[in-house]
Every structure is written in C-alpha cells, then in structure tokens.
Amino acid sequence: MSVFEHAAFRNHEKVLFVSDEASGLKAILAVHSTVRGPAVGGCRMWSYDSSNDALTDVLRLSQGMSFKNIMADLPIGGGKSVIMRPAGDFDRVALFEAFGRALNALNGEYLSAEDVGVSPADLDAASRHTQHLVGLSSGTGDPSPITARGVFFGVQVAAERALGQNLKGVKIAVQGATGHVGAYLVRHLAEAGADLFLADINEAALKTLADEVGATIVPADEIYDVEADIFAPCALGSIVNPDTIDRFKFKAIAGAANNQLATPDMGAELQKRGILYAPDYVINAGGIINVMGDLDPRFDANWVEGKLQGLKATLGEILDRSDAGGRPANVISDEIARQRLEDARSGGKAAA
Ligand code: NAD
C-alpha cells in the first residue's frame, strides 16, 4: 500500500493508522488540513474489502471536508476517519471506546462526529475516553434539520437560475425522501408549493410521508426517469454516472447526498446536457455549520442561520463563474476551495 504516492493523498498533514487487538479496531484517521483550525469530519464504519479501499475512502472524504468547511468559511480544517467493520460478531462498545482512545493520539488536531454506519450511542461510548468529539447527543445533536434547510436554499437557487422562478408548482423528484435529511427537505419543499415525486426503499415511511404532503410515490429504481424539473438526491453517492445521466430530463440537480458525481467529469456531462448542478458539498454544509456550536457558544442559532444564507451567495457565485466561463460548476467550486486553502496556507486571508 502506498500512502504518500496515493492519488488521493494530496498534501494530507497526517494519516494515523490504528490497530487495537483487544477490540478488533482497525481505523484510519486522516487530517487533510488544520490551517483554518482543528480538522473536523465524521467517522464512517464500513465493510471495506481491503485496507487500501479504506485508505482511498478516508483520503477522499477528508479532502472533501476541507473543501466543504472552507467553502462555508468556517474556522476549522478538514479531516475524516474510517473504521474497518470487523467481520462477524464484535463488541461495539469496546470498539468505539478504542476509537475514542485513538482520537487522543491526535491531541485535538482532529475532531470526529458521526457518519455512515456510526450511531449516537457509538459516539457516546467513544466519549468516555476522549473529548475530541462534536455533534454528541448531549451537544448540538442531530444536524439533519439544519442540513435540510441549507439544501432547501440550494434548491431555491437552482429553481431561480434554471427555471427563472420560485418553487411554486415546480416538479421536484426526491431520492431518499424519508431519510434524516430527506424528510425535512420534503416538508420545506411542500410548504413552498412544489409538486413532489418521492422515492425511498423504506416503503411504509414513504407512504406516510407522501400522504402527509400530498406527493406522488415513485418506485426507487424509476426516480431517474421522472419528468421533473429538479432532482434532489438525498440517499446515495455516485448517482450521476454513465448509466443514469442519459435518463435525466431534469433541468437542475440539487440535493444532500455526498459525492453525487461518480467521477468529476460527470459535471461537464451535466453541463453539456444543459442540467444545472449545485455542488453537493456547498449546499449540504448545514450539518457541519451546526456542530460549530459545540466548539464555541458564539456559534449560536443566529450565526448558523447567517451561514445558511451565506450558502446561497456562495452557490450563486459558483454558478455565475460557471456561466461566464462556460465551465462546470463542480470544477469551479473545487478551484475556489483549493485557492482558499492555498491562501490560508500561505498566511493570506481566505478570499470571501
Ligand atoms: P439516512 O440514512 O437517514 O437517509 C437515507 C435515505 O435513503 C433512507 O431513508 C434510505 O431508506 C434511503 N435509501 C437508501 N437507498 C436508497 C435507494 N436505492 N433509493 C431510494 N432511497 C434509498 O441518511 P441522511 O443522514 O438523511 O443522509 C442522506 C445523504 O445526505 C447521505 O448521502 C449523507 O452523506 C448526506 N449528508 C447528510 C448530512 C446530515 O446532516 N445527516 C449532512 C451532509 C450530507
């Protein structure tokens, strides 16, 4: 396994490999950048086929957090951790207690939160051994409602730019509609008068939600074919890929899911087809904005709301530059994020 030579290494400051025989913990903690403050990003537990796959995942996610955090202009850096899920039965409490002890080795340079495969109870177990955690149930708690509000603003901007109107009567297809973020987003969209098409693999919850908001249910595998104006993916990553893209009749994509583009060149493919793309990490930053309240009481509800409004302006700036230069929004967004990191590294003030 190569680390410094890894395609996704991209100037990570630190990568810590942790193995704890007693609990079976095998984890990788990646600190991409601390130039703006401690690296913050969730811990994911997944059944990786190899430690190489786990390394690739954590390095990509960690840089992604640097981009997300600096685009929201937060005084934190970017990092992420992954735990290789042990095969068979294991003691979950012991595993996360060991993860908590592992966090101490980084002395607060990395602060972890929840991500896919990790529950509030897991973080509580880790918190018995470390203080380097954010988003605990005893703190700011579930970030999903705030994430959904930021994504809602992103959908509003997408409608204004791609359709020249507000959300009243706009047809919107939501994937993962009953999820933590999806359900809050659906209610915001319904309140704004959108005409909703909802998909989720949780059929019982979907029926209840669709009845509540008066939406049309779509089978999970048909969501890409819906004749809707906007697609809001709120379930899986990589849903914009060579197999799905030619099915889209949407004019815009704006949703909560991380890593929506299977590969960066999908951004150019969307642009070719005249589909506006709101970069995922720009509009789904509400959750990370919300956990800032765990770091400093000044980051209160008013501050959070101001930051959410700021996401609209950032998305607007990205789309303006994309229109002016004829280049994909994801490319512009990555460029701005890299430039801001570069400015911060060289001691300059990050561009607004
Ligand atoms: P979640 O697990 O609560 O919701 C995901 C939903 O998608 C579930 O209802 C699930 O049944 C559904 N789903 C799974 N596979 C599906 C499929 N094939 N078709 C349709 N629906 C399917 O997760 P969440 O916390 O709501 O997060 C949703 C997405 O947003 C994830 O990609 C996550 O990384 C991203 N995100 C979440 C937050 C947050 O604050 N929770 C913040 C930033 C980004």
mmCIF file of C-alpha atoms and ligand atoms in Angstrom:
data_model
loop_
_atom_site.group_PDB
_atom_site.id
_atom_site.type_symbol
_atom_site.label_atom_id
_atom_site.label_comp_id
_atom_site.label_asym_id
_atom_site.label_seq_id
_atom_site.Cartn_x
_atom_site.Cartn_y
_atom_site.Cartn_z
ATOM 1 C CA MET A 1 0.000 0.000 0.000
ATOM 2 C CA SER A 2 1.397 3.365 -0.927
ATOM 3 C CA VAL A 3 0.430 6.376 1.156
ATOM 4 C CA PHE A 4 2.399 9.473 0.112
ATOM 5 C CA GLU A 5 2.169 8.300 -3.516
ATOM 6 C CA HIS A 6 -1.568 7.599 -3.275
ATOM 7 C CA ALA A 7 -3.588 9.530 -5.896
ATOM 8 C CA ALA A 8 -5.874 10.891 -3.156
ATOM 9 C CA PHE A 9 -3.090 11.795 -0.678
ATOM 10 C CA ARG A 10 -2.968 15.409 -1.888
ATOM 11 C CA ASN A 11 -0.936 17.035 0.862
ATOM 12 C CA HIS A 12 -2.628 15.488 3.872
ATOM 13 C CA GLU A 13 -0.947 16.748 7.015
ATOM 14 C CA LYS A 14 -1.255 13.490 8.927
ATOM 15 C CA VAL A 15 -2.631 9.990 8.495
ATOM 16 C CA LEU A 16 -2.850 7.770 11.557
ATOM 17 C CA PHE A 17 -3.321 4.001 11.269
ATOM 18 C CA VAL A 18 -4.686 2.434 14.439
ATOM 19 C CA SER A 19 -4.915 -1.217 15.346
ATOM 20 C CA ASP A 20 -6.241 -2.436 18.703
ATOM 21 C CA GLU A 21 -6.104 -6.190 19.008
ATOM 22 C CA ALA A 22 -8.355 -6.496 22.067
ATOM 23 C CA SER A 23 -11.368 -4.760 20.494
ATOM 24 C CA GLY A 24 -10.592 -5.583 16.847
ATOM 25 C CA LEU A 25 -10.414 -1.875 15.949
ATOM 26 C CA LYS A 26 -8.722 -1.131 12.674
ATOM 27 C CA ALA A 27 -9.098 2.529 11.842
ATOM 28 C CA ILE A 28 -7.509 5.228 9.699
ATOM 29 C CA LEU A 29 -7.686 8.853 10.850
ATOM 30 C CA ALA A 30 -6.865 11.413 8.155
ATOM 31 C CA VAL A 31 -6.087 15.063 8.806
ATOM 32 C CA HIS A 32 -6.150 16.908 5.496
ATOM 33 C CA SER A 33 -5.779 20.453 6.729
ATOM 34 C CA THR A 34 -5.596 22.342 10.020
ATOM 35 C CA VAL A 35 -4.634 25.743 8.595
ATOM 36 C CA ARG A 36 -8.025 27.243 9.494
ATOM 37 C CA GLY A 37 -8.423 25.353 12.791
ATOM 38 C CA PRO A 38 -8.845 21.770 14.026
ATOM 39 C CA ALA A 39 -9.747 19.287 11.302
ATOM 40 C CA VAL A 40 -13.419 18.327 11.690
ATOM 41 C CA GLY A 41 -15.245 15.489 9.921
ATOM 42 C CA GLY A 42 -17.217 12.384 10.743
ATOM 43 C CA CYS A 43 -16.229 8.795 11.404
ATOM 44 C CA ARG A 44 -17.557 6.218 8.954
ATOM 45 C CA MET A 45 -17.732 2.481 9.683
ATOM 46 C CA TRP A 46 -17.916 0.303 6.601
ATOM 47 C CA SER A 47 -17.126 -3.278 5.496
ATOM 48 C CA TYR A 48 -14.119 -2.447 3.353
ATOM 49 C CA ASP A 49 -12.641 -5.225 1.202
ATOM 50 C CA SER A 50 -9.103 -4.097 1.994
ATOM 51 C CA SER A 51 -7.154 -1.506 3.947
ATOM 52 C CA ASN A 52 -6.311 0.061 0.586
ATOM 53 C CA ASP A 53 -10.031 0.681 -0.070
ATOM 54 C CA ALA A 54 -10.377 2.154 3.422
ATOM 55 C CA LEU A 55 -7.390 4.443 2.803
ATOM 56 C CA THR A 56 -8.780 5.640 -0.531
ATOM 57 C CA ASP A 57 -12.137 6.368 1.080
ATOM 58 C CA VAL A 58 -10.753 8.266 4.065
ATOM 59 C CA LEU A 59 -8.360 10.379 1.971
ATOM 60 C CA ARG A 60 -11.109 11.413 -0.464
ATOM 61 C CA LEU A 61 -13.569 12.149 2.307
ATOM 62 C CA SER A 62 -11.011 14.063 4.321
ATOM 63 C CA GLN A 63 -10.086 16.418 1.474
ATOM 64 C CA GLY A 64 -13.821 16.756 0.799
ATOM 65 C CA MET A 65 -14.278 18.038 4.369
ATOM 66 C CA SER A 66 -11.532 20.637 3.857
ATOM 67 C CA PHE A 67 -13.378 21.823 0.737
ATOM 68 C CA LYS A 68 -16.794 21.801 2.444
ATOM 69 C CA ASN A 69 -15.560 23.627 5.537
ATOM 70 C CA ILE A 70 -13.622 26.300 3.694
ATOM 71 C CA MET A 71 -16.447 26.942 1.219
ATOM 72 C CA ALA A 72 -18.724 27.626 4.204
ATOM 73 C CA ASP A 73 -15.911 29.859 5.544
ATOM 74 C CA LEU A 74 -15.739 28.015 8.875
ATOM 75 C CA PRO A 75 -12.779 28.438 11.245
ATOM 76 C CA ILE A 76 -11.949 24.736 11.063
ATOM 77 C CA GLY A 77 -9.946 22.425 8.825
ATOM 78 C CA GLY A 78 -10.878 19.131 7.215
ATOM 79 C CA GLY A 79 -10.419 15.537 8.314
ATOM 80 C CA LYS A 80 -12.229 12.228 8.419
ATOM 81 C CA SER A 81 -11.849 8.785 9.932
ATOM 82 C CA VAL A 82 -12.890 5.323 8.859
ATOM 83 C CA ILE A 83 -13.258 2.129 10.857
ATOM 84 C CA MET A 84 -12.966 -1.158 9.007
ATOM 85 C CA ARG A 85 -16.052 -3.006 10.246
ATOM 86 C CA PRO A 86 -14.890 -6.301 11.805
ATOM 87 C CA ALA A 87 -16.242 -9.435 10.128
ATOM 88 C CA GLY A 88 -18.752 -11.382 12.233
ATOM 89 C CA ASP A 89 -19.814 -10.517 15.789
ATOM 90 C CA PHE A 90 -17.952 -7.845 17.700
ATOM 91 C CA ASP A 91 -18.285 -5.792 20.863
ATOM 92 C CA ARG A 92 -19.443 -2.426 19.558
ATOM 93 C CA VAL A 93 -18.911 -0.587 22.818
ATOM 94 C CA ALA A 94 -15.323 -1.847 23.165
ATOM 95 C CA LEU A 95 -14.644 -0.941 19.534
ATOM 96 C CA PHE A 96 -15.800 2.653 19.927
ATOM 97 C CA GLU A 97 -14.081 3.037 23.287
ATOM 98 C CA ALA A 98 -10.860 2.072 21.498
ATOM 99 C CA PHE A 99 -11.709 4.589 18.753
ATOM 100 C CA GLY A 100 -12.082 7.271 21.440
ATOM 101 C CA ARG A 101 -8.623 6.455 22.805
ATOM 102 C CA ALA A 102 -7.227 6.604 19.257
ATOM 103 C CA LEU A 103 -8.560 10.161 18.859
ATOM 104 C CA ASN A 104 -6.458 11.252 21.843
ATOM 105 C CA ALA A 105 -3.290 10.460 19.905
ATOM 106 C CA LEU A 106 -4.055 13.439 17.652
ATOM 107 C CA ASN A 107 -4.368 15.840 20.612
ATOM 108 C CA GLY A 108 -7.423 17.643 19.227
ATOM 109 C CA GLU A 109 -5.951 18.274 15.770
ATOM 110 C CA TYR A 110 -8.877 16.139 14.542
ATOM 111 C CA LEU A 111 -12.405 16.222 15.991
ATOM 112 C CA SER A 112 -14.733 13.430 14.975
ATOM 113 C CA ALA A 113 -18.511 13.284 14.560
ATOM 114 C CA GLU A 114 -20.982 10.710 13.250
ATOM 115 C CA ASP A 115 -21.073 9.498 9.655
ATOM 116 C CA VAL A 116 -22.465 6.489 7.786
ATOM 117 C CA GLY A 117 -22.542 3.338 9.956
ATOM 118 C CA VAL A 118 -21.929 5.165 13.246
ATOM 119 C CA SER A 119 -24.728 5.927 15.739
ATOM 120 C CA PRO A 120 -25.121 8.429 18.593
ATOM 121 C CA ALA A 121 -24.631 5.504 21.029
ATOM 122 C CA ASP A 122 -21.280 4.719 19.361
ATOM 123 C CA LEU A 123 -20.092 8.287 19.870
ATOM 124 C CA ASP A 124 -21.281 8.164 23.474
ATOM 125 C CA ALA A 125 -19.064 5.085 24.005
ATOM 126 C CA ALA A 126 -16.099 6.887 22.423
ATOM 127 C CA SER A 127 -16.756 9.969 24.553
ATOM 128 C CA ARG A 128 -15.950 8.009 27.728
ATOM 129 C CA HIS A 129 -12.290 8.157 26.654
ATOM 130 C CA THR A 130 -11.899 11.394 24.698
ATOM 131 C CA GLN A 131 -13.081 14.977 24.435
ATOM 132 C CA HIS A 132 -12.249 15.226 20.762
ATOM 133 C CA LEU A 133 -15.816 14.725 19.501
ATOM 134 C CA VAL A 134 -18.539 17.047 18.192
ATOM 135 C CA GLY A 135 -22.233 16.517 17.428
ATOM 136 C CA LEU A 136 -22.881 14.379 20.526
ATOM 137 C CA SER A 137 -26.485 13.959 21.653
ATOM 138 C CA SER A 138 -25.529 15.959 24.754
ATOM 139 C CA GLY A 139 -24.355 18.814 22.481
ATOM 140 C CA THR A 140 -25.745 20.144 19.202
ATOM 141 C CA GLY A 141 -27.192 16.686 18.385
ATOM 142 C CA ASP A 142 -28.814 15.663 15.095
ATOM 143 C CA PRO A 143 -27.597 18.024 12.334
ATOM 144 C CA SER A 144 -30.118 16.781 9.741
ATOM 145 C CA PRO A 145 -32.790 19.535 10.084
ATOM 146 C CA ILE A 146 -30.135 22.205 9.557
ATOM 147 C CA THR A 147 -28.595 20.310 6.646
ATOM 148 C CA ALA A 148 -32.069 20.094 5.098
ATOM 149 C CA ARG A 149 -32.619 23.844 5.479
ATOM 150 C CA GLY A 150 -29.356 24.582 3.667
ATOM 151 C CA VAL A 151 -30.231 22.129 0.904
ATOM 152 C CA PHE A 152 -33.674 23.762 0.614
ATOM 153 C CA PHE A 153 -31.950 27.108 -0.004
ATOM 154 C CA GLY A 154 -29.807 25.371 -2.644
ATOM 155 C CA VAL A 155 -32.927 24.029 -4.375
ATOM 156 C CA GLN A 156 -34.444 27.534 -4.329
ATOM 157 C CA VAL A 157 -31.347 28.974 -6.014
ATOM 158 C CA ALA A 158 -31.364 26.117 -8.553
ATOM 159 C CA ALA A 159 -35.008 26.875 -9.451
ATOM 160 C CA GLU A 160 -34.330 30.593 -9.807
ATOM 161 C CA ARG A 161 -31.313 30.003 -12.042
ATOM 162 C CA ALA A 162 -32.507 27.053 -14.126
ATOM 163 C CA LEU A 163 -36.224 27.871 -14.370
ATOM 164 C CA GLY A 164 -36.359 31.579 -13.540
ATOM 165 C CA GLN A 165 -38.960 31.100 -10.813
ATOM 166 C CA ASN A 166 -39.663 30.225 -7.190
ATOM 167 C CA LEU A 167 -40.662 26.710 -6.129
ATOM 168 C CA LYS A 168 -44.431 27.059 -6.525
ATOM 169 C CA GLY A 169 -45.621 24.343 -8.887
ATOM 170 C CA VAL A 170 -42.083 23.192 -9.697
ATOM 171 C CA LYS A 171 -41.829 19.415 -10.118
ATOM 172 C CA ILE A 172 -39.144 18.008 -7.814
ATOM 173 C CA ALA A 173 -38.002 14.373 -7.545
ATOM 174 C CA VAL A 174 -36.524 13.469 -4.150
ATOM 175 C CA GLN A 175 -34.452 10.297 -3.697
ATOM 176 C CA GLY A 176 -34.148 9.081 -0.096
ATOM 177 C CA ALA A 177 -37.242 11.102 0.792
ATOM 178 C CA THR A 178 -37.829 9.546 4.225
ATOM 179 C CA GLY A 179 -34.226 9.797 5.420
ATOM 180 C CA HIS A 180 -32.995 12.106 8.161
ATOM 181 C CA VAL A 181 -32.343 14.946 5.721
ATOM 182 C CA GLY A 182 -34.843 13.927 3.029
ATOM 183 C CA ALA A 183 -37.950 14.091 5.221
ATOM 184 C CA TYR A 184 -37.153 17.617 6.493
ATOM 185 C CA LEU A 185 -36.367 18.753 2.949
ATOM 186 C CA VAL A 186 -39.614 17.294 1.597
ATOM 187 C CA ARG A 187 -41.639 19.252 4.171
ATOM 188 C CA HIS A 188 -39.848 22.516 3.290
ATOM 189 C CA LEU A 189 -40.465 21.897 -0.419
ATOM 190 C CA ALA A 190 -44.129 21.045 0.163
ATOM 191 C CA GLU A 191 -44.579 24.218 2.181
ATOM 192 C CA ALA A 192 -43.065 26.201 -0.724
ATOM 193 C CA GLY A 193 -45.704 24.727 -3.058
ATOM 194 C CA ALA A 194 -43.545 22.286 -5.038
ATOM 195 C CA ASP A 195 -45.109 19.322 -6.848
ATOM 196 C CA LEU A 196 -43.271 16.370 -5.300
ATOM 197 C CA PHE A 197 -42.258 12.912 -6.579
ATOM 198 C CA LEU A 198 -40.761 10.804 -3.813
ATOM 199 C CA ALA A 199 -38.693 7.618 -3.747
ATOM 200 C CA ASP A 200 -37.271 5.592 -0.870
ATOM 201 C CA ILE A 201 -36.646 1.933 -0.184
ATOM 202 C CA ASN A 202 -38.491 2.344 3.126
ATOM 203 C CA GLU A 203 -41.935 1.873 1.608
ATOM 204 C CA ALA A 204 -44.032 2.200 4.766
ATOM 205 C CA ALA A 205 -42.439 5.517 5.780
ATOM 206 C CA LEU A 206 -42.714 6.711 2.182
ATOM 207 C CA LYS A 207 -46.465 6.111 2.049
ATOM 208 C CA THR A 208 -46.981 8.015 5.321
ATOM 209 C CA LEU A 209 -44.865 10.966 4.164
ATOM 210 C CA ALA A 210 -46.408 11.097 0.679
ATOM 211 C CA ASP A 211 -49.904 11.129 2.235
ATOM 212 C CA GLU A 212 -48.863 13.881 4.643
ATOM 213 C CA VAL A 213 -47.551 16.231 1.941
ATOM 214 C CA GLY A 214 -49.738 15.117 -0.981
ATOM 215 C CA ALA A 215 -46.843 13.779 -3.087
ATOM 216 C CA THR A 216 -46.608 11.123 -5.807
ATOM 217 C CA ILE A 217 -44.720 7.919 -4.928
ATOM 218 C CA VAL A 218 -42.148 6.703 -7.460
ATOM 219 C CA PRO A 219 -40.534 3.214 -7.397
ATOM 220 C CA ALA A 220 -36.925 3.548 -6.191
ATOM 221 C CA ASP A 221 -35.362 2.450 -9.484
ATOM 222 C CA GLU A 222 -37.516 4.846 -11.550
ATOM 223 C CA ILE A 223 -36.594 8.104 -9.837
ATOM 224 C CA TYR A 224 -34.009 8.924 -12.538
ATOM 225 C CA ASP A 225 -36.710 8.819 -15.235
ATOM 226 C CA VAL A 226 -39.223 11.161 -13.624
ATOM 227 C CA GLU A 227 -40.305 14.118 -15.790
ATOM 228 C CA ALA A 228 -39.378 16.582 -13.071
ATOM 229 C CA ASP A 229 -37.688 19.973 -13.227
ATOM 230 C CA ILE A 230 -35.334 19.358 -10.326
ATOM 231 C CA PHE A 231 -33.733 16.218 -8.883
ATOM 232 C CA ALA A 232 -32.816 16.261 -5.184
ATOM 233 C CA PRO A 233 -30.687 13.197 -4.377
ATOM 234 C CA CYS A 234 -30.684 12.595 -0.614
ATOM 235 C CA ALA A 235 -29.657 8.947 -0.334
ATOM 236 C CA LEU A 236 -26.598 7.612 -2.119
ATOM 237 C CA GLY A 237 -23.382 8.869 -3.679
ATOM 238 C CA SER A 238 -22.340 8.327 -7.337
ATOM 239 C CA ILE A 239 -25.911 8.614 -8.632
ATOM 240 C CA VAL A 240 -24.788 10.822 -11.520
ATOM 241 C CA ASN A 241 -22.968 8.233 -13.593
ATOM 242 C CA PRO A 242 -22.814 6.962 -17.203
ATOM 243 C CA ASP A 243 -25.777 4.623 -16.551
ATOM 244 C CA THR A 244 -28.123 7.270 -15.135
ATOM 245 C CA ILE A 245 -27.200 10.512 -16.881
ATOM 246 C CA ASP A 246 -28.966 9.847 -20.177
ATOM 247 C CA ARG A 247 -32.191 9.083 -18.304
ATOM 248 C CA PHE A 248 -32.361 12.572 -16.773
ATOM 249 C CA LYS A 249 -34.975 15.014 -18.027
ATOM 250 C CA PHE A 250 -34.220 17.349 -15.115
ATOM 251 C CA LYS A 251 -33.112 20.953 -15.574
ATOM 252 C CA ALA A 252 -31.235 21.010 -12.278
ATOM 253 C CA ILE A 253 -29.764 18.748 -9.590
ATOM 254 C CA ALA A 254 -29.560 19.976 -6.001
ATOM 255 C CA GLY A 255 -29.590 17.560 -3.081
ATOM 256 C CA ALA A 256 -27.998 16.480 0.195
ATOM 257 C CA ALA A 257 -26.135 13.317 -0.771
ATOM 258 C CA ASN A 258 -22.349 13.432 -0.590
ATOM 259 C CA ASN A 259 -20.261 12.674 -3.689
ATOM 260 C CA GLN A 260 -23.174 12.757 -6.145
ATOM 261 C CA LEU A 261 -20.909 12.743 -9.208
ATOM 262 C CA ALA A 262 -19.420 9.268 -9.751
ATOM 263 C CA THR A 263 -16.403 10.977 -11.329
ATOM 264 C CA PRO A 264 -15.583 14.692 -11.687
ATOM 265 C CA ASP A 265 -16.103 14.592 -15.483
ATOM 266 C CA MET A 266 -19.816 13.968 -14.846
ATOM 267 C CA GLY A 267 -20.040 17.697 -14.075
ATOM 268 C CA ALA A 268 -19.065 18.509 -17.680
ATOM 269 C CA GLU A 269 -21.512 15.876 -18.954
ATOM 270 C CA LEU A 270 -24.343 17.535 -16.999
ATOM 271 C CA GLN A 271 -23.356 20.931 -18.350
ATOM 272 C CA LYS A 272 -23.357 19.568 -21.931
ATOM 273 C CA ARG A 273 -26.931 18.401 -21.372
ATOM 274 C CA GLY A 274 -27.960 21.802 -20.013
ATOM 275 C CA ILE A 275 -28.502 20.469 -16.475
ATOM 276 C CA LEU A 276 -27.531 22.864 -13.671
ATOM 277 C CA TYR A 277 -25.572 21.190 -10.870
ATOM 278 C CA ALA A 278 -25.419 22.627 -7.339
ATOM 279 C CA PRO A 279 -22.163 21.199 -5.913
ATOM 280 C CA ASP A 280 -23.126 18.821 -3.096
ATOM 281 C CA TYR A 281 -20.576 19.907 -0.522
ATOM 282 C CA VAL A 282 -21.562 23.556 -0.934
ATOM 283 C CA ILE A 283 -25.276 23.109 -0.217
ATOM 284 C CA ASN A 284 -25.097 20.241 2.299
ATOM 285 C CA ALA A 285 -22.784 22.085 4.727
ATOM 286 C CA GLY A 286 -25.600 22.896 7.188
ATOM 287 C CA GLY A 287 -24.732 19.922 9.391
ATOM 288 C CA ILE A 288 -21.107 20.900 9.845
ATOM 289 C CA ILE A 289 -22.140 24.529 10.347
ATOM 290 C CA ASN A 290 -24.463 23.399 13.135
ATOM 291 C CA VAL A 291 -21.827 21.397 15.049
ATOM 292 C CA MET A 292 -19.731 24.572 15.374
ATOM 293 C CA GLY A 293 -21.974 25.356 18.339
ATOM 294 C CA ASP A 294 -20.130 22.589 20.215
ATOM 295 C CA LEU A 295 -16.844 24.454 19.794
ATOM 296 C CA ASP A 296 -17.859 27.947 20.819
ATOM 297 C CA PRO A 297 -21.118 29.412 22.244
ATOM 298 C CA ARG A 298 -20.768 32.373 19.831
ATOM 299 C CA PHE A 299 -21.802 29.981 17.067
ATOM 300 C CA ASP A 300 -25.453 30.201 18.108
ATOM 301 C CA ALA A 301 -28.706 29.801 16.139
ATOM 302 C CA ASN A 302 -28.447 33.310 14.614
ATOM 303 C CA TRP A 303 -24.911 32.674 13.475
ATOM 304 C CA VAL A 304 -25.991 29.324 11.982
ATOM 305 C CA GLU A 305 -28.849 30.992 10.083
ATOM 306 C CA GLY A 306 -26.471 33.641 8.701
ATOM 307 C CA LYS A 307 -24.136 30.909 7.494
ATOM 308 C CA LEU A 308 -27.018 29.043 5.819
ATOM 309 C CA GLN A 309 -27.985 32.228 3.982
ATOM 310 C CA GLY A 310 -24.318 32.532 3.010
ATOM 311 C CA LEU A 311 -24.521 29.175 1.226
ATOM 312 C CA LYS A 312 -26.951 30.772 -1.244
ATOM 313 C CA ALA A 313 -24.475 33.532 -2.074
ATOM 314 C CA THR A 314 -21.631 31.026 -2.470
ATOM 315 C CA LEU A 315 -23.702 28.872 -4.815
ATOM 316 C CA GLY A 316 -24.706 31.987 -6.771
ATOM 317 C CA GLU A 317 -21.054 32.975 -7.166
ATOM 318 C CA ILE A 318 -20.107 29.495 -8.390
ATOM 319 C CA LEU A 319 -22.954 29.449 -10.934
ATOM 320 C CA ASP A 320 -22.076 32.964 -12.151
ATOM 321 C CA ARG A 321 -18.485 31.929 -12.775
ATOM 322 C CA SER A 322 -19.654 28.709 -14.397
ATOM 323 C CA ASP A 323 -21.946 30.648 -16.785
ATOM 324 C CA ALA A 324 -19.333 33.303 -17.531
ATOM 325 C CA GLY A 325 -16.523 30.850 -18.285
ATOM 326 C CA GLY A 326 -18.624 28.034 -19.726
ATOM 327 C CA ARG A 327 -17.032 25.607 -17.255
ATOM 328 C CA PRO A 328 -18.744 23.054 -14.985
ATOM 329 C CA ALA A 329 -19.895 24.181 -11.540
ATOM 330 C CA ASN A 330 -18.101 21.326 -9.746
ATOM 331 C CA VAL A 331 -14.792 22.338 -11.328
ATOM 332 C CA ILE A 332 -15.277 25.998 -10.370
ATOM 333 C CA SER A 333 -16.216 25.034 -6.825
ATOM 334 C CA ASP A 334 -13.130 22.819 -6.380
ATOM 335 C CA GLU A 335 -10.947 25.610 -7.763
ATOM 336 C CA ILE A 336 -12.325 28.176 -5.322
ATOM 337 C CA ALA A 337 -11.891 25.739 -2.413
ATOM 338 C CA ARG A 338 -8.287 24.930 -3.420
ATOM 339 C CA GLN A 339 -7.486 28.617 -3.795
ATOM 340 C CA ARG A 340 -8.928 29.457 -0.378
ATOM 341 C CA LEU A 341 -6.889 26.644 1.192
ATOM 342 C CA GLU A 342 -3.797 27.848 -0.608
ATOM 343 C CA ASP A 343 -4.414 31.428 0.589
ATOM 344 C CA ALA A 344 -4.886 30.205 4.147
ATOM 345 C CA ARG A 345 -1.718 28.088 3.958
ATOM 346 C CA SER A 346 0.368 30.952 2.681
ATOM 347 C CA GLY A 347 -0.892 33.140 5.511
ATOM 348 C CA GLY A 348 -3.190 35.292 3.393
ATOM 349 C CA LYS A 349 -6.789 35.803 4.351
ATOM 350 C CA ALA A 350 -9.109 33.371 2.546
ATOM 351 C CA ALA A 351 -10.974 35.104 -0.247
ATOM 352 C CA ALA A 352 -14.593 35.885 0.537
HETATM 353 P P1 NAD B 1 -30.347 8.454 6.042
HETATM 354 O O1 NAD B 1 -29.701 7.108 6.064
HETATM 355 O O2 NAD B 1 -31.168 8.891 7.196
HETATM 356 O O3 NAD B 1 -31.289 8.590 4.747
HETATM 357 C C1 NAD B 1 -31.046 7.960 3.546
HETATM 358 C C2 NAD B 1 -32.393 7.520 2.991
HETATM 359 O O4 NAD B 1 -32.163 6.972 1.692
HETATM 360 C C3 NAD B 1 -33.064 6.437 3.821
HETATM 361 O O5 NAD B 1 -34.435 6.764 4.046
HETATM 362 C C4 NAD B 1 -32.953 5.186 2.941
HETATM 363 O O6 NAD B 1 -34.051 4.290 3.097
HETATM 364 C C5 NAD B 1 -32.950 5.803 1.567
HETATM 365 N N1 NAD B 1 -32.350 4.963 0.525
HETATM 366 C C6 NAD B 1 -31.295 4.132 0.603
HETATM 367 N N2 NAD B 1 -31.072 3.550 -0.577
HETATM 368 C C7 NAD B 1 -31.993 4.055 -1.436
HETATM 369 C C8 NAD B 1 -32.272 3.854 -2.808
HETATM 370 N N3 NAD B 1 -31.567 2.992 -3.546
HETATM 371 N N4 NAD B 1 -33.297 4.539 -3.378
HETATM 372 C C9 NAD B 1 -34.034 5.405 -2.632
HETATM 373 N N5 NAD B 1 -33.813 5.623 -1.327
HETATM 374 C C10 NAD B 1 -32.809 4.955 -0.734
HETATM 375 O O7 NAD B 1 -29.164 9.489 5.742
HETATM 376 P P2 NAD B 1 -29.181 11.066 5.916
HETATM 377 O O8 NAD B 1 -28.488 11.418 7.177
HETATM 378 O O9 NAD B 1 -30.535 11.589 5.626
HETATM 379 O O10 NAD B 1 -28.178 11.491 4.735
HETATM 380 C C11 NAD B 1 -28.591 11.429 3.375
HETATM 381 C C12 NAD B 1 -27.420 11.844 2.477
HETATM 382 O O11 NAD B 1 -27.031 13.172 2.801
HETATM 383 C C13 NAD B 1 -26.171 10.973 2.646
HETATM 384 O O12 NAD B 1 -25.512 10.895 1.398
HETATM 385 C C14 NAD B 1 -25.319 11.788 3.611
HETATM 386 O O13 NAD B 1 -23.942 11.525 3.451
HETATM 387 C C15 NAD B 1 -25.654 13.203 3.168
HETATM 388 N N6 NAD B 1 -25.461 14.214 4.215
HETATM 389 C C16 NAD B 1 -26.150 14.131 5.388
HETATM 390 C C17 NAD B 1 -25.972 15.116 6.363
HETATM 391 C C18 NAD B 1 -26.752 15.085 7.653
HETATM 392 O O14 NAD B 1 -26.787 16.120 8.360
HETATM 393 N N7 NAD B 1 -27.413 13.982 8.001
HETATM 394 C C19 NAD B 1 -25.064 16.166 6.150
HETATM 395 C C20 NAD B 1 -24.384 16.235 4.930
HETATM 396 C C21 NAD B 1 -24.580 15.239 3.968
#
